[in-house]
Short mmCIF file of N, CA and C in Angstrom, two decimals:
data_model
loop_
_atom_site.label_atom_id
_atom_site.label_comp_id
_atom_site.label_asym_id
_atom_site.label_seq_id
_atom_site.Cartn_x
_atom_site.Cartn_y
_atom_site.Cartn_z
N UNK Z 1 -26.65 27.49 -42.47
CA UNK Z 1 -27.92 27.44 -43.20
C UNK Z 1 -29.00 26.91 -42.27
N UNK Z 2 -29.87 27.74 -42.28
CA UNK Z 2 -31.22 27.46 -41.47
C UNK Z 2 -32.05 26.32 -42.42
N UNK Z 3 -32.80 25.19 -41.50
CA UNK Z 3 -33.22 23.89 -42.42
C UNK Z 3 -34.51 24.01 -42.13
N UNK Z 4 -35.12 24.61 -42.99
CA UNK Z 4 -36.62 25.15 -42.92
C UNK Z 4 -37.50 23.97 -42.36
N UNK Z 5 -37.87 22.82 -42.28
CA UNK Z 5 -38.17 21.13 -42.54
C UNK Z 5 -38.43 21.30 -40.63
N UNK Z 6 -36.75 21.69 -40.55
CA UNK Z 6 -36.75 21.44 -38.64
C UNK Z 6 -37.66 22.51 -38.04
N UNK Z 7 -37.46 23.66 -38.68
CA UNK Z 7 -37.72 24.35 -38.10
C UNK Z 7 -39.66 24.40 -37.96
N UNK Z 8 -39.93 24.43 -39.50
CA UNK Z 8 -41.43 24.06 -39.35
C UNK Z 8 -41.51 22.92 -37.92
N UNK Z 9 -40.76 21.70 -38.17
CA UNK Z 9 -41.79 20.51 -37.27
C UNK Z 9 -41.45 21.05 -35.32
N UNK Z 10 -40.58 22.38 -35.57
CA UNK Z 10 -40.39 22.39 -34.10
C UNK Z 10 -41.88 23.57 -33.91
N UNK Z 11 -41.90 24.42 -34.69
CA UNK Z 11 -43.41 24.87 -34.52
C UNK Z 11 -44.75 24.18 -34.27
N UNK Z 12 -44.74 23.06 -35.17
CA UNK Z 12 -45.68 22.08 -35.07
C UNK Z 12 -45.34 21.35 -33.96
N UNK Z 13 -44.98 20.73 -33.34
CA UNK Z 13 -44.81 20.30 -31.95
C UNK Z 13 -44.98 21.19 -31.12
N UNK Z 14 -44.14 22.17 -31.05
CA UNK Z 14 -44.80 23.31 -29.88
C UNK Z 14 -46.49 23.61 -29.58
N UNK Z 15 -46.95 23.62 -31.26
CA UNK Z 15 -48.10 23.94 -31.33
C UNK Z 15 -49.26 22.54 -30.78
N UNK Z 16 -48.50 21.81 -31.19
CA UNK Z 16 -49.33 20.19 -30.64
C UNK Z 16 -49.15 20.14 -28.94
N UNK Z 17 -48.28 20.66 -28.29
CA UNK Z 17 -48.00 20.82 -26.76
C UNK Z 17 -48.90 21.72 -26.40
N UNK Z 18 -48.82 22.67 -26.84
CA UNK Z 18 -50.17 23.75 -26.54
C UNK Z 18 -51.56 23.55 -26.29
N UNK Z 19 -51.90 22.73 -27.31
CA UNK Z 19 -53.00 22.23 -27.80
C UNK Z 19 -53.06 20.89 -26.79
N UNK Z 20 -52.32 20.04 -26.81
CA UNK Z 20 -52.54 18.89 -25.71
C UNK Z 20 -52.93 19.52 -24.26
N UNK Z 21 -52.15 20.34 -23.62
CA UNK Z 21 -51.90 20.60 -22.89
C UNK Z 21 -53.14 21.71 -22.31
N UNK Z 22 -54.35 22.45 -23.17
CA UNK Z 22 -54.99 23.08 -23.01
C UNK Z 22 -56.33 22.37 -23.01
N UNK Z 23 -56.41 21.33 -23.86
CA UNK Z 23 -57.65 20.09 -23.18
C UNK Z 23 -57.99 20.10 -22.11
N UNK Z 24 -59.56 20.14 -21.97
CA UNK Z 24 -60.11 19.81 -20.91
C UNK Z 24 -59.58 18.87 -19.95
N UNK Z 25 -59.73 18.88 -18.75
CA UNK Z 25 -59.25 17.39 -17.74
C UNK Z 25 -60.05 16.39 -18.40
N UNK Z 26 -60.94 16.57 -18.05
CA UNK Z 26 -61.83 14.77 -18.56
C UNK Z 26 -61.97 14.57 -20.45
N UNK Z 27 -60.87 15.40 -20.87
CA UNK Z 27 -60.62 14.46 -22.51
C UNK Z 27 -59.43 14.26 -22.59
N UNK Z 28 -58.42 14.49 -21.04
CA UNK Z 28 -57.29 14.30 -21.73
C UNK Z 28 -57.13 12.09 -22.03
N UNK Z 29 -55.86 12.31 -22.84
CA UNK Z 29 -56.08 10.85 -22.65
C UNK Z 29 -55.09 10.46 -22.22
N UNK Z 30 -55.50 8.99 -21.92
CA UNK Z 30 -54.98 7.96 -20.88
C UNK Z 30 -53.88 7.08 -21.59
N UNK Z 31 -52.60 7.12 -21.41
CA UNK Z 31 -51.68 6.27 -22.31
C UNK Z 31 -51.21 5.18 -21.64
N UNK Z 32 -51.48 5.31 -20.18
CA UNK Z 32 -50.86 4.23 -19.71
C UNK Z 32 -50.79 2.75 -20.27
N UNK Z 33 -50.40 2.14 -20.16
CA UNK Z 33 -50.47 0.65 -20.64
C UNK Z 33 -51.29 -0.31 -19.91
N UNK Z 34 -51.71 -0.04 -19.00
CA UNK Z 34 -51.79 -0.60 -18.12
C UNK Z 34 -53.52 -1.43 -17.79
N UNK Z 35 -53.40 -3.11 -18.07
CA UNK Z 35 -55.13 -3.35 -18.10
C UNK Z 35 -55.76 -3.25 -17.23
N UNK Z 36 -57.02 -3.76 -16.97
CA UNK Z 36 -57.99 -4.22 -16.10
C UNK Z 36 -57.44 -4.02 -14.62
N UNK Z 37 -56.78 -5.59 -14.90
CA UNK Z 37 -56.27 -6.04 -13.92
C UNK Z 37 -54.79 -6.02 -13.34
N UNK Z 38 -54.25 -4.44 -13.78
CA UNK Z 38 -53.02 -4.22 -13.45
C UNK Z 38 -51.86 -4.81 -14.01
N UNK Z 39 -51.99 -5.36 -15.40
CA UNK Z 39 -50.76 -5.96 -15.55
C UNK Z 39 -50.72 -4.61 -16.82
N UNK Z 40 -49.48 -4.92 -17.02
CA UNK Z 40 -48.74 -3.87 -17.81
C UNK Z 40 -48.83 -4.28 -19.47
N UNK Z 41 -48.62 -3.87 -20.45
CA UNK Z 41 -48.64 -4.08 -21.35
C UNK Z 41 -47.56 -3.76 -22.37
N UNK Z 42 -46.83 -4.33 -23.21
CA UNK Z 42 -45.42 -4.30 -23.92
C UNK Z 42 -45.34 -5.30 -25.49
N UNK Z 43 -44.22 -4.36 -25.66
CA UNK Z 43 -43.89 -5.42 -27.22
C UNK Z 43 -42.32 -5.66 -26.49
N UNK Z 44 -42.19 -7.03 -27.07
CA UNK Z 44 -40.77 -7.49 -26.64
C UNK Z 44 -40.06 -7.75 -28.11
N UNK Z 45 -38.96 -7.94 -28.24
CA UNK Z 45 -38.11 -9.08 -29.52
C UNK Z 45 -37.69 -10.05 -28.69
N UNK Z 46 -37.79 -11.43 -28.51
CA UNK Z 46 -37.82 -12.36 -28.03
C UNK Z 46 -37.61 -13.26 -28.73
N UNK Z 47 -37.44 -13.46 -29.83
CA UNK Z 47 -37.36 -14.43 -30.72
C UNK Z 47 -35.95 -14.73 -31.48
N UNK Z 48 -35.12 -15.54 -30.61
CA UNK Z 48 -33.64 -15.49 -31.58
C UNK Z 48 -33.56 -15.28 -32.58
N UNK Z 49 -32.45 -14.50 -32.74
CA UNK Z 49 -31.98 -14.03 -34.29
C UNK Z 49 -32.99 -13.68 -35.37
N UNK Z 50 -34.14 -12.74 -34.75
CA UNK Z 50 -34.86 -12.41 -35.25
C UNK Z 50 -35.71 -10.76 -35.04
N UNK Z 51 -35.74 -9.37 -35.90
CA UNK Z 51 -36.05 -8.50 -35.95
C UNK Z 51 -37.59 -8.03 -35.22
N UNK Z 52 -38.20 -9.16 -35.17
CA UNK Z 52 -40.03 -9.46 -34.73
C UNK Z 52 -40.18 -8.88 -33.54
N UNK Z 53 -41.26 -8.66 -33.23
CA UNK Z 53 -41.95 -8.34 -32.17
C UNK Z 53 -42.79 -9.16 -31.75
N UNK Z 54 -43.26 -9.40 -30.28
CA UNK Z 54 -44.42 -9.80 -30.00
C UNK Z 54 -45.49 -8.93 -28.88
N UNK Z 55 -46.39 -8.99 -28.76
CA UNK Z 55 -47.15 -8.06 -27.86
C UNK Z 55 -47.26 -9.45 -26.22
N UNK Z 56 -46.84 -8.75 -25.22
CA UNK Z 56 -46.80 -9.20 -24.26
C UNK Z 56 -47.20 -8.34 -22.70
N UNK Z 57 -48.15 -9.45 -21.85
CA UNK Z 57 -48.79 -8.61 -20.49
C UNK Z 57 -47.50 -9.01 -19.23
N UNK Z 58 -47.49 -8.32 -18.57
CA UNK Z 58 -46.68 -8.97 -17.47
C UNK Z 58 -47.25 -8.10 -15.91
N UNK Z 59 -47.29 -8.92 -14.78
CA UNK Z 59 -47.42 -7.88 -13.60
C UNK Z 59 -46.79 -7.06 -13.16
N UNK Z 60 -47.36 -5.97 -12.63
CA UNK Z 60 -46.25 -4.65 -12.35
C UNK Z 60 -45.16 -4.60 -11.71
N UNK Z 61 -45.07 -5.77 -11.12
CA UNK Z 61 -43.73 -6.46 -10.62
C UNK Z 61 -42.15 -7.09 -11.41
N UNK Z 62 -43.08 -7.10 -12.77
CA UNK Z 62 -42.17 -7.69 -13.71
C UNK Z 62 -42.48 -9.40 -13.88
N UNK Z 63 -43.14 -9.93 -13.04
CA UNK Z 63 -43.31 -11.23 -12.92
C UNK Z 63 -44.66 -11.73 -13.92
N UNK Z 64 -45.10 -12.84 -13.68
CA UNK Z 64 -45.32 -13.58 -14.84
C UNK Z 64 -45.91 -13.10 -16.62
N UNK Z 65 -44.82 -13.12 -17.07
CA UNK Z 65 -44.44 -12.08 -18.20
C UNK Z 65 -44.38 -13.67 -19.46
N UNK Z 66 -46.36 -13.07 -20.53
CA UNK Z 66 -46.39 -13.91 -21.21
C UNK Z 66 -47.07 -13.05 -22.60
N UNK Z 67 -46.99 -13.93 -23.66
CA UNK Z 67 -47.37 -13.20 -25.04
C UNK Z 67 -48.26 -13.54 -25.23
N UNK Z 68 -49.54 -12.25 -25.23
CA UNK Z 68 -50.88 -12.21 -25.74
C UNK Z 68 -51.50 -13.10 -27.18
N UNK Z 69 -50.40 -12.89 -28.26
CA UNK Z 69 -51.23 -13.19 -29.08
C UNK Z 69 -49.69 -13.85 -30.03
N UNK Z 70 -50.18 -15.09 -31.15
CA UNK Z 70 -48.72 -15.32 -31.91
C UNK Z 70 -48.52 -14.68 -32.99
N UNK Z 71 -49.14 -13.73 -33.37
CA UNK Z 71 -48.92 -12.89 -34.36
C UNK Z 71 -47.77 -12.14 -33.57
N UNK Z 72 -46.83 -11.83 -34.96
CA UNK Z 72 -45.66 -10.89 -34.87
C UNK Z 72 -46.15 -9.23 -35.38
N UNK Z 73 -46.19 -8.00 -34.26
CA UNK Z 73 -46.57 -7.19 -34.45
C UNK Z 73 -45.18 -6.20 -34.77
N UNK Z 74 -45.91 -5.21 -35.78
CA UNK Z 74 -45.03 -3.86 -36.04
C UNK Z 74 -44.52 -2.90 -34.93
N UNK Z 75 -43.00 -2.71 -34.82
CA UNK Z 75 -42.60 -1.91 -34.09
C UNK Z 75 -42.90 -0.92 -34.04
N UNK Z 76 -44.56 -0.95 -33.11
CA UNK Z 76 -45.46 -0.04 -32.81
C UNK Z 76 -46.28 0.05 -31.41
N UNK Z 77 -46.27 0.64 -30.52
CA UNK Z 77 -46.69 0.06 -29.39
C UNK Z 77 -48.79 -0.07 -29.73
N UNK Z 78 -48.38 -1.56 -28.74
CA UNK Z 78 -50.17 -1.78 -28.93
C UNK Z 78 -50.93 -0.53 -28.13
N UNK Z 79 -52.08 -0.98 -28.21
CA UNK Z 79 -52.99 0.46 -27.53
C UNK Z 79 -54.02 -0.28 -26.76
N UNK Z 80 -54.47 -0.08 -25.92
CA UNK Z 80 -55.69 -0.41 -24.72
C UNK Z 80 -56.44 0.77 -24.86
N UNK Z 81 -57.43 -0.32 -25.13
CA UNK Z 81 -59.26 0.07 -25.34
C UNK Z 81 -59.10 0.83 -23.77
N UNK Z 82 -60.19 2.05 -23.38
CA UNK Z 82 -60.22 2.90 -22.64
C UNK Z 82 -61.03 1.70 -21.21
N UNK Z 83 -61.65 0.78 -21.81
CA UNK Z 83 -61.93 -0.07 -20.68
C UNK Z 83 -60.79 -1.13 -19.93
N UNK Z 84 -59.79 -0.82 -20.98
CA UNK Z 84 -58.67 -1.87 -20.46
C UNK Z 84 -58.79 -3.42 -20.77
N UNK Z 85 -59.63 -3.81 -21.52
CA UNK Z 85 -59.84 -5.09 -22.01
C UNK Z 85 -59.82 -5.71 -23.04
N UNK Z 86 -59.08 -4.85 -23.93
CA UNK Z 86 -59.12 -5.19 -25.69
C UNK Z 86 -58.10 -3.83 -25.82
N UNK Z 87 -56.65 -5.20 -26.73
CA UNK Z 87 -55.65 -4.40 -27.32
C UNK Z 87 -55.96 -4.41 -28.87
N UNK Z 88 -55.59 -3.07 -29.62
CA UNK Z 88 -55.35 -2.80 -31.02
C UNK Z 88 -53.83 -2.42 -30.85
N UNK Z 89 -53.45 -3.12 -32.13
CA UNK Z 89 -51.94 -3.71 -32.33
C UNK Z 89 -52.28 -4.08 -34.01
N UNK Z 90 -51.03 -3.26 -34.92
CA UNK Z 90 -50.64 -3.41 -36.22
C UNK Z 90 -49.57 -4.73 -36.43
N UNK Z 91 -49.75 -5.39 -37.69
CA UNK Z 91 -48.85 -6.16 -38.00
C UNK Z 91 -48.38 -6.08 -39.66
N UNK Z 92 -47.50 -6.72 -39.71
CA UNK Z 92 -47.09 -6.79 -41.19
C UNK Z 92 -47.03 -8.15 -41.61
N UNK Z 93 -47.66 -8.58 -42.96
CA UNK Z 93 -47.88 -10.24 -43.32
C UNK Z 93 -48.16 -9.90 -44.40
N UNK Z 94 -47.60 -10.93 -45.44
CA UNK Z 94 -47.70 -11.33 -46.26
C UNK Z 94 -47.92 -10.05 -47.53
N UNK Z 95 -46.90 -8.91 -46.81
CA UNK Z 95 -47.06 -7.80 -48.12
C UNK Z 95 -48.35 -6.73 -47.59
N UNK Z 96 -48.91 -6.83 -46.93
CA UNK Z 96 -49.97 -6.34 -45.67
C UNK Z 96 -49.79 -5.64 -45.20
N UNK Z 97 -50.02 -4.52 -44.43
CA UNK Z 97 -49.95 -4.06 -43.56
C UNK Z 97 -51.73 -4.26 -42.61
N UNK Z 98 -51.60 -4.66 -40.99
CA UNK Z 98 -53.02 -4.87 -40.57
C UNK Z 98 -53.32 -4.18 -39.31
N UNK Z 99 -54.34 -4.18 -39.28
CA UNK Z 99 -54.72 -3.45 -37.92
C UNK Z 99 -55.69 -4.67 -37.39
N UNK Z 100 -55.71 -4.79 -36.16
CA UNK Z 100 -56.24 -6.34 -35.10
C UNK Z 100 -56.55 -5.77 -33.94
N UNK Z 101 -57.73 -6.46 -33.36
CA UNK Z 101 -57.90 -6.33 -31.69
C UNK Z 101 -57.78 -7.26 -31.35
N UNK Z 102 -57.90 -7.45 -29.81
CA UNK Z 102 -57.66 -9.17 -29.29
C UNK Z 102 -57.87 -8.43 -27.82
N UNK Z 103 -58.68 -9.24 -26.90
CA UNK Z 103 -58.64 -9.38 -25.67
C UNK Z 103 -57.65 -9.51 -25.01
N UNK Z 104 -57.48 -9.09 -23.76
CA UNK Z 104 -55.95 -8.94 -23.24
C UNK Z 104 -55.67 -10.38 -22.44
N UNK Z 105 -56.89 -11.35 -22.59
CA UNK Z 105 -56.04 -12.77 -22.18
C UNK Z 105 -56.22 -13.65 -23.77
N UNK Z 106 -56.19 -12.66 -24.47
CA UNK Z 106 -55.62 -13.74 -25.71
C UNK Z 106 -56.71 -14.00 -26.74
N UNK Z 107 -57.73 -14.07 -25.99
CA UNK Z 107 -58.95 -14.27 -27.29
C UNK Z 107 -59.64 -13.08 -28.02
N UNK Z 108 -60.75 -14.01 -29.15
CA UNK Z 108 -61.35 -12.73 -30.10
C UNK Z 108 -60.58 -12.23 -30.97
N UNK Z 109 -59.77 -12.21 -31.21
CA UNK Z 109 -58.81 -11.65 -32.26
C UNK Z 109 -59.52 -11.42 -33.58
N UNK Z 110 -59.26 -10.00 -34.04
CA UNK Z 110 -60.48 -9.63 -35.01
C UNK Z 110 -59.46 -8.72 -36.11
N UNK Z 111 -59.42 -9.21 -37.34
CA UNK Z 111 -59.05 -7.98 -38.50
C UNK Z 111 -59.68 -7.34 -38.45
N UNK Z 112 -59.40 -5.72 -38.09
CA UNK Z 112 -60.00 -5.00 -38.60
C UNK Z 112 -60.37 -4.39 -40.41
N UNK Z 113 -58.70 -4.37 -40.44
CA UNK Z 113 -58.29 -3.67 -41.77
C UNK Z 113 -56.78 -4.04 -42.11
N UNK Z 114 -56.77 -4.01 -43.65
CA UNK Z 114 -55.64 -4.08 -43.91
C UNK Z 114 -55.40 -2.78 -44.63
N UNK Z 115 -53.75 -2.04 -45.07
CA UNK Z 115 -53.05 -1.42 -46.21
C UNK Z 115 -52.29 -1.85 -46.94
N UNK Z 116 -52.35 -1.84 -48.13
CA UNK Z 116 -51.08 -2.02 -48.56
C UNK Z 116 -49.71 -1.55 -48.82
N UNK Z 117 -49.71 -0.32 -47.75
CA UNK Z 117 -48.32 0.36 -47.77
C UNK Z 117 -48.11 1.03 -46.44
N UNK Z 118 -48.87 0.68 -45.72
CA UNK Z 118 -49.79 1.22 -44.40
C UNK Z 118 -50.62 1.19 -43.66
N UNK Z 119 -50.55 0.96 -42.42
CA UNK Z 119 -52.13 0.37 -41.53
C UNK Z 119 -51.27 0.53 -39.78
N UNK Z 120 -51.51 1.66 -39.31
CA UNK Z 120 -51.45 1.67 -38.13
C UNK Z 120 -51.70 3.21 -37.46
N UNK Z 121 -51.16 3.48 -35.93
CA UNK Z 121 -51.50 4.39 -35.04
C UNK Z 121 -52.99 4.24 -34.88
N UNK Z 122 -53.44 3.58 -33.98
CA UNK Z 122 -54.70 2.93 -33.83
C UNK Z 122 -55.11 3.99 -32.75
N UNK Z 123 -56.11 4.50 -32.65
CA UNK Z 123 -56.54 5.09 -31.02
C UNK Z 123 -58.35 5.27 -30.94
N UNK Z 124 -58.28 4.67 -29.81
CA UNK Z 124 -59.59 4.34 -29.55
C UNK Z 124 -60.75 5.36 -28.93
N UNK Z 125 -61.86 5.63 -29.57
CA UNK Z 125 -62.27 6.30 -29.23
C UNK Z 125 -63.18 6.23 -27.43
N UNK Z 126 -63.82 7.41 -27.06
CA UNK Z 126 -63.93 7.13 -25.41
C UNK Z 126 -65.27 6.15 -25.02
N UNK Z 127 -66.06 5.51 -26.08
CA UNK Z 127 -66.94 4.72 -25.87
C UNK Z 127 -66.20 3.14 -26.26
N UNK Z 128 -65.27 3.25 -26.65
CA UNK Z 128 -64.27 1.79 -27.03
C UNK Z 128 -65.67 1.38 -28.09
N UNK Z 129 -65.88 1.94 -29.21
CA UNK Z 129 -66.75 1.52 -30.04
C UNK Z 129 -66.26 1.91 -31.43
N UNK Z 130 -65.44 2.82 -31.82
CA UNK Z 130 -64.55 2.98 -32.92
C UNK Z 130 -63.07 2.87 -32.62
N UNK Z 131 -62.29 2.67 -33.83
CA UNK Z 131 -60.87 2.94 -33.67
C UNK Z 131 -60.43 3.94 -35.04
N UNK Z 132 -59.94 4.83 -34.44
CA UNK Z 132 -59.29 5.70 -35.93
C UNK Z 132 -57.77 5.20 -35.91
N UNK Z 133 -57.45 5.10 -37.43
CA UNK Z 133 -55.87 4.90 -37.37
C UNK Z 133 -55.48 5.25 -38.82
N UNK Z 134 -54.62 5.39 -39.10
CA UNK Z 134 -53.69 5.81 -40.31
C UNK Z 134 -53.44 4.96 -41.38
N UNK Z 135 -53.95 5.38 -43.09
CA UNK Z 135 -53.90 4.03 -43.79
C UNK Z 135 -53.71 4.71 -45.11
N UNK Z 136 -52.68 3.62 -45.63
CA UNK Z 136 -52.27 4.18 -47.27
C UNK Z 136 -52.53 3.25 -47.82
N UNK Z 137 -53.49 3.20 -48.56
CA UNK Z 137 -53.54 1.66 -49.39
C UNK Z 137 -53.34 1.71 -51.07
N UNK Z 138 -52.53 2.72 -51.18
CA UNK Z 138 -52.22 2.92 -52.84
C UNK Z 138 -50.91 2.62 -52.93
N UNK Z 139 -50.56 1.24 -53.78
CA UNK Z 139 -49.17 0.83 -54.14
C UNK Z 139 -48.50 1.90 -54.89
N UNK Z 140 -49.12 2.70 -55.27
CA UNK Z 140 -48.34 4.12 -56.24
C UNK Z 140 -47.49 4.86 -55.16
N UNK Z 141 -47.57 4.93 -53.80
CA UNK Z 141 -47.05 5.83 -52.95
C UNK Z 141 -48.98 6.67 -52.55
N UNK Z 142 -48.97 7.86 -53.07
CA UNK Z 142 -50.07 8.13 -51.99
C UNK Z 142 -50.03 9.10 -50.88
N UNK Z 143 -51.51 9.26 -50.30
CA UNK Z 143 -51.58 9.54 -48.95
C UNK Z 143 -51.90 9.14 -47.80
N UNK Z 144 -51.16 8.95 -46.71
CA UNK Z 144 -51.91 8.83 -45.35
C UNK Z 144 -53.01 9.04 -44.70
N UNK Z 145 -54.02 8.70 -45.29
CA UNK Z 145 -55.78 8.66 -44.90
C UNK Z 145 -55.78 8.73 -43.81
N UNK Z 146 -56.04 9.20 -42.74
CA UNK Z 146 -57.33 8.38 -41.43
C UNK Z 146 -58.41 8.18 -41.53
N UNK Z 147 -58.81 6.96 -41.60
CA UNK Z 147 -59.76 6.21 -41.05
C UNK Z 147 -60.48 6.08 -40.18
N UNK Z 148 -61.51 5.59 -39.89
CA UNK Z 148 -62.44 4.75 -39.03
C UNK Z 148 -62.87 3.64 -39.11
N UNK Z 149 -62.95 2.92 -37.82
CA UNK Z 149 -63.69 1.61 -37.85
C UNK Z 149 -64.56 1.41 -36.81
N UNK Z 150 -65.57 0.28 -36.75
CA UNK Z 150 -66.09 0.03 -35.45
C UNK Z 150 -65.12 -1.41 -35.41
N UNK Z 151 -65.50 -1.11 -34.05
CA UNK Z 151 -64.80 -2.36 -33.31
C UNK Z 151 -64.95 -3.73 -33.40
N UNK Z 152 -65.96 -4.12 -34.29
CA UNK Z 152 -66.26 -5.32 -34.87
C UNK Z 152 -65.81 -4.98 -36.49
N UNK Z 153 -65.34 -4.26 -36.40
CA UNK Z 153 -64.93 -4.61 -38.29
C UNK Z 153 -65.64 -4.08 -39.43
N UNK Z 154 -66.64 -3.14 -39.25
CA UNK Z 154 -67.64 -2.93 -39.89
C UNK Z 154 -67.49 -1.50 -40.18
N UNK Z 155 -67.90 -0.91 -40.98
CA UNK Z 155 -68.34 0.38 -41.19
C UNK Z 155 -66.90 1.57 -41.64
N UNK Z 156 -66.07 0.81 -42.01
CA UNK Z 156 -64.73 1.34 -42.33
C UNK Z 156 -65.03 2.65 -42.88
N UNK Z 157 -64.14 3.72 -42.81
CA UNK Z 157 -64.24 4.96 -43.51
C UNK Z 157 -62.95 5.81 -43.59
N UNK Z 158 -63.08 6.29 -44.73
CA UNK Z 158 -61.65 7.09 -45.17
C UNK Z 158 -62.48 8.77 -44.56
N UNK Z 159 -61.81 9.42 -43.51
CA UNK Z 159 -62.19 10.60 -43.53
C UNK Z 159 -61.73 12.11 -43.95
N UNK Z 160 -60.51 11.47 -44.43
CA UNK Z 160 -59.51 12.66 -45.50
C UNK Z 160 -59.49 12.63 -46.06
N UNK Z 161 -59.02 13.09 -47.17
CA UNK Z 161 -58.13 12.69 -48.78
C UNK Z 161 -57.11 14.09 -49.05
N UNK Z 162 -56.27 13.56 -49.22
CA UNK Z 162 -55.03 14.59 -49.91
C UNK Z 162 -54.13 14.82 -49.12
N UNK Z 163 -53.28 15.05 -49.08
CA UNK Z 163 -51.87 15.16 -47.85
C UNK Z 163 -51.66 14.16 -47.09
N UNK Z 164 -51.10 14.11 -46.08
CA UNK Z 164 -50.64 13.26 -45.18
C UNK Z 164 -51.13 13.43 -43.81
N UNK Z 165 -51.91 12.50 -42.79
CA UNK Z 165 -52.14 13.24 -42.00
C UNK Z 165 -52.10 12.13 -41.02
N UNK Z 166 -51.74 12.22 -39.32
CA UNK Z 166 -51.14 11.10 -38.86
C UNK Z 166 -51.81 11.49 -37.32
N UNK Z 167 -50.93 10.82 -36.72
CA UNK Z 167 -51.23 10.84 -35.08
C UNK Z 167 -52.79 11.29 -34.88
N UNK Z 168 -53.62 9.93 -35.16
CA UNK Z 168 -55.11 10.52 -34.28
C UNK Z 168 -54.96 10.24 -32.81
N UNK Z 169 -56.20 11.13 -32.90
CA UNK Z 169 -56.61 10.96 -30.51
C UNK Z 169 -58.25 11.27 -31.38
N UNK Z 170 -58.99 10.55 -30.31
CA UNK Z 170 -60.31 10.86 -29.93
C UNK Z 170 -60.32 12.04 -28.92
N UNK Z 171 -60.74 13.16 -29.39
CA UNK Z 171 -61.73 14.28 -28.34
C UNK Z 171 -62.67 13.87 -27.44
N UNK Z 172 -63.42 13.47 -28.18
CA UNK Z 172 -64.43 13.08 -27.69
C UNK Z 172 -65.14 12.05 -29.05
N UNK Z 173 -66.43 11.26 -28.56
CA UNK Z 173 -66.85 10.49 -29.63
C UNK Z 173 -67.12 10.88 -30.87
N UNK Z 174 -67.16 11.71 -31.03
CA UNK Z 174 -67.57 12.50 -32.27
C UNK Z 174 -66.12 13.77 -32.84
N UNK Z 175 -65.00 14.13 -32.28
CA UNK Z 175 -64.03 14.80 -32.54
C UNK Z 175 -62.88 13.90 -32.97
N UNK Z 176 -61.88 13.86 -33.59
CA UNK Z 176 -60.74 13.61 -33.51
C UNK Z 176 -60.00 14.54 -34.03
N UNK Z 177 -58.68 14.67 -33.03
CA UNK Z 177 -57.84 15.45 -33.67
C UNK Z 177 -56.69 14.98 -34.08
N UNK Z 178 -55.71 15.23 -35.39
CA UNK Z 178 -55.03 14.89 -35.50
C UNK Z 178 -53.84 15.79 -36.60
N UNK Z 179 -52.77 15.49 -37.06
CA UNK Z 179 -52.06 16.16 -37.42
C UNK Z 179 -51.59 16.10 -38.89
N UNK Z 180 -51.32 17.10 -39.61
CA UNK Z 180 -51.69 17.30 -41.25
C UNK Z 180 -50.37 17.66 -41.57
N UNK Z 181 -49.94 17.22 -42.93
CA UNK Z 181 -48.88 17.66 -43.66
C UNK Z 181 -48.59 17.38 -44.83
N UNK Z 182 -48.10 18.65 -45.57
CA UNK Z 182 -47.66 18.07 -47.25
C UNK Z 182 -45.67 18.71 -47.32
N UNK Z 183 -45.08 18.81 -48.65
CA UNK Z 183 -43.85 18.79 -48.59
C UNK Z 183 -43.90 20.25 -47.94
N UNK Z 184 -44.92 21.16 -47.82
CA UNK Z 184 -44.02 22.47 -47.08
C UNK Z 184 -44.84 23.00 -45.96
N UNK Z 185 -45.69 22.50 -45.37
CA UNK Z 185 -46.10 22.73 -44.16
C UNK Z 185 -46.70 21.54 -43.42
N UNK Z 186 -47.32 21.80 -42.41
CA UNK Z 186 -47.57 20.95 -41.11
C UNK Z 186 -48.50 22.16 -40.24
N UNK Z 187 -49.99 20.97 -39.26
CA UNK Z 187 -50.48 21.65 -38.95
C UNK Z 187 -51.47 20.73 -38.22
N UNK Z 188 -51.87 21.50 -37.56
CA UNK Z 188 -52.95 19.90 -36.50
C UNK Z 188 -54.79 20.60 -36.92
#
């Protein structure tokens, strides 16, 4: 028996490779981890006998390897602002789901937003002046909104409604693309 489900999401991936892959040079984007000042960027579990995460910089050497911030973040990798100087990083608290920036030596730390069933895939747009990310805030179940924010916290916006729709990227300041789905299709 052919499993219709796989087979759609292997179309949709192919089709998302296509599409990545046919971007201009100067929109593709930059995933490296990597800040300013060359140190690398990571989530560790570090914490005995404990499931947590923390977001941590270390030099490309592996050497002095310390944790940005004491919030325990979602097993989600953080994201670096396109200037390399401000991470967005999701957490889970107190029934929460949040989205946060913080400078990459530790200060400023800013809520952006919370969900209550959902709040993450953060990606920054190419002026590091918005962040779009993924948010369900209906305890009923729901849909996967994307959002917007500015980078101070302000100006929040739901820019979907209905289906599910996930993995943003900034195009450019004014584009985002990202990827759509309900129980029988998928589509970017």
């Amino acid at each position: 028996a052919v499993n219709l489900k796989n087979v759609c999401m292997k179309k949709y991936l192919t089709a998302l490779m296509i599409i990545t892959a046919s971007c201009k040079k100067e929109a593709a984007i930059d995933m490296t981890p990597i800040n300013a000042t060359g140190e690398i960027l990571f989530i560790s579990r570090r914490i005995y006998n404990s499931a947590d995460w923390q977001i941590f910089l270390m030099n490309a050497d592996g050497t002095n390897q310390r944790a940005v911030s004491n919030h325990l973040v979602s097993c989600a990798p953080p994201i670096l602002s396109n200037s390399k100087t401000t991470i967005a990083f999701t957490t889970y608290e107190n029934g929460d789901y949040n989205l946060y920036t913080i400078d990459t030596d530790g200060q400023n730390q800013k809520l952006l937003s919370k969900g209550r069933q959902y709040c993450s895939s953060p990606a920054w747009s190419p002026d590091d002046s918005k962040i779009a990310f993924v948010k369900n805030d209906n305890d009923a179940g729901g849909n996967y909104d994307l959002c917007t924010v500015n980078t101070d916290g302000s100006n929040e916006t739901t820019i979907t409604s209905q289906h599910d729709h996930l993995s943003p990227q900034y195009y450019d300041n004014n584009t985002i693309i990202f990827s759509s789905s309900n129980n029988s299709w998928a589509g970017i």
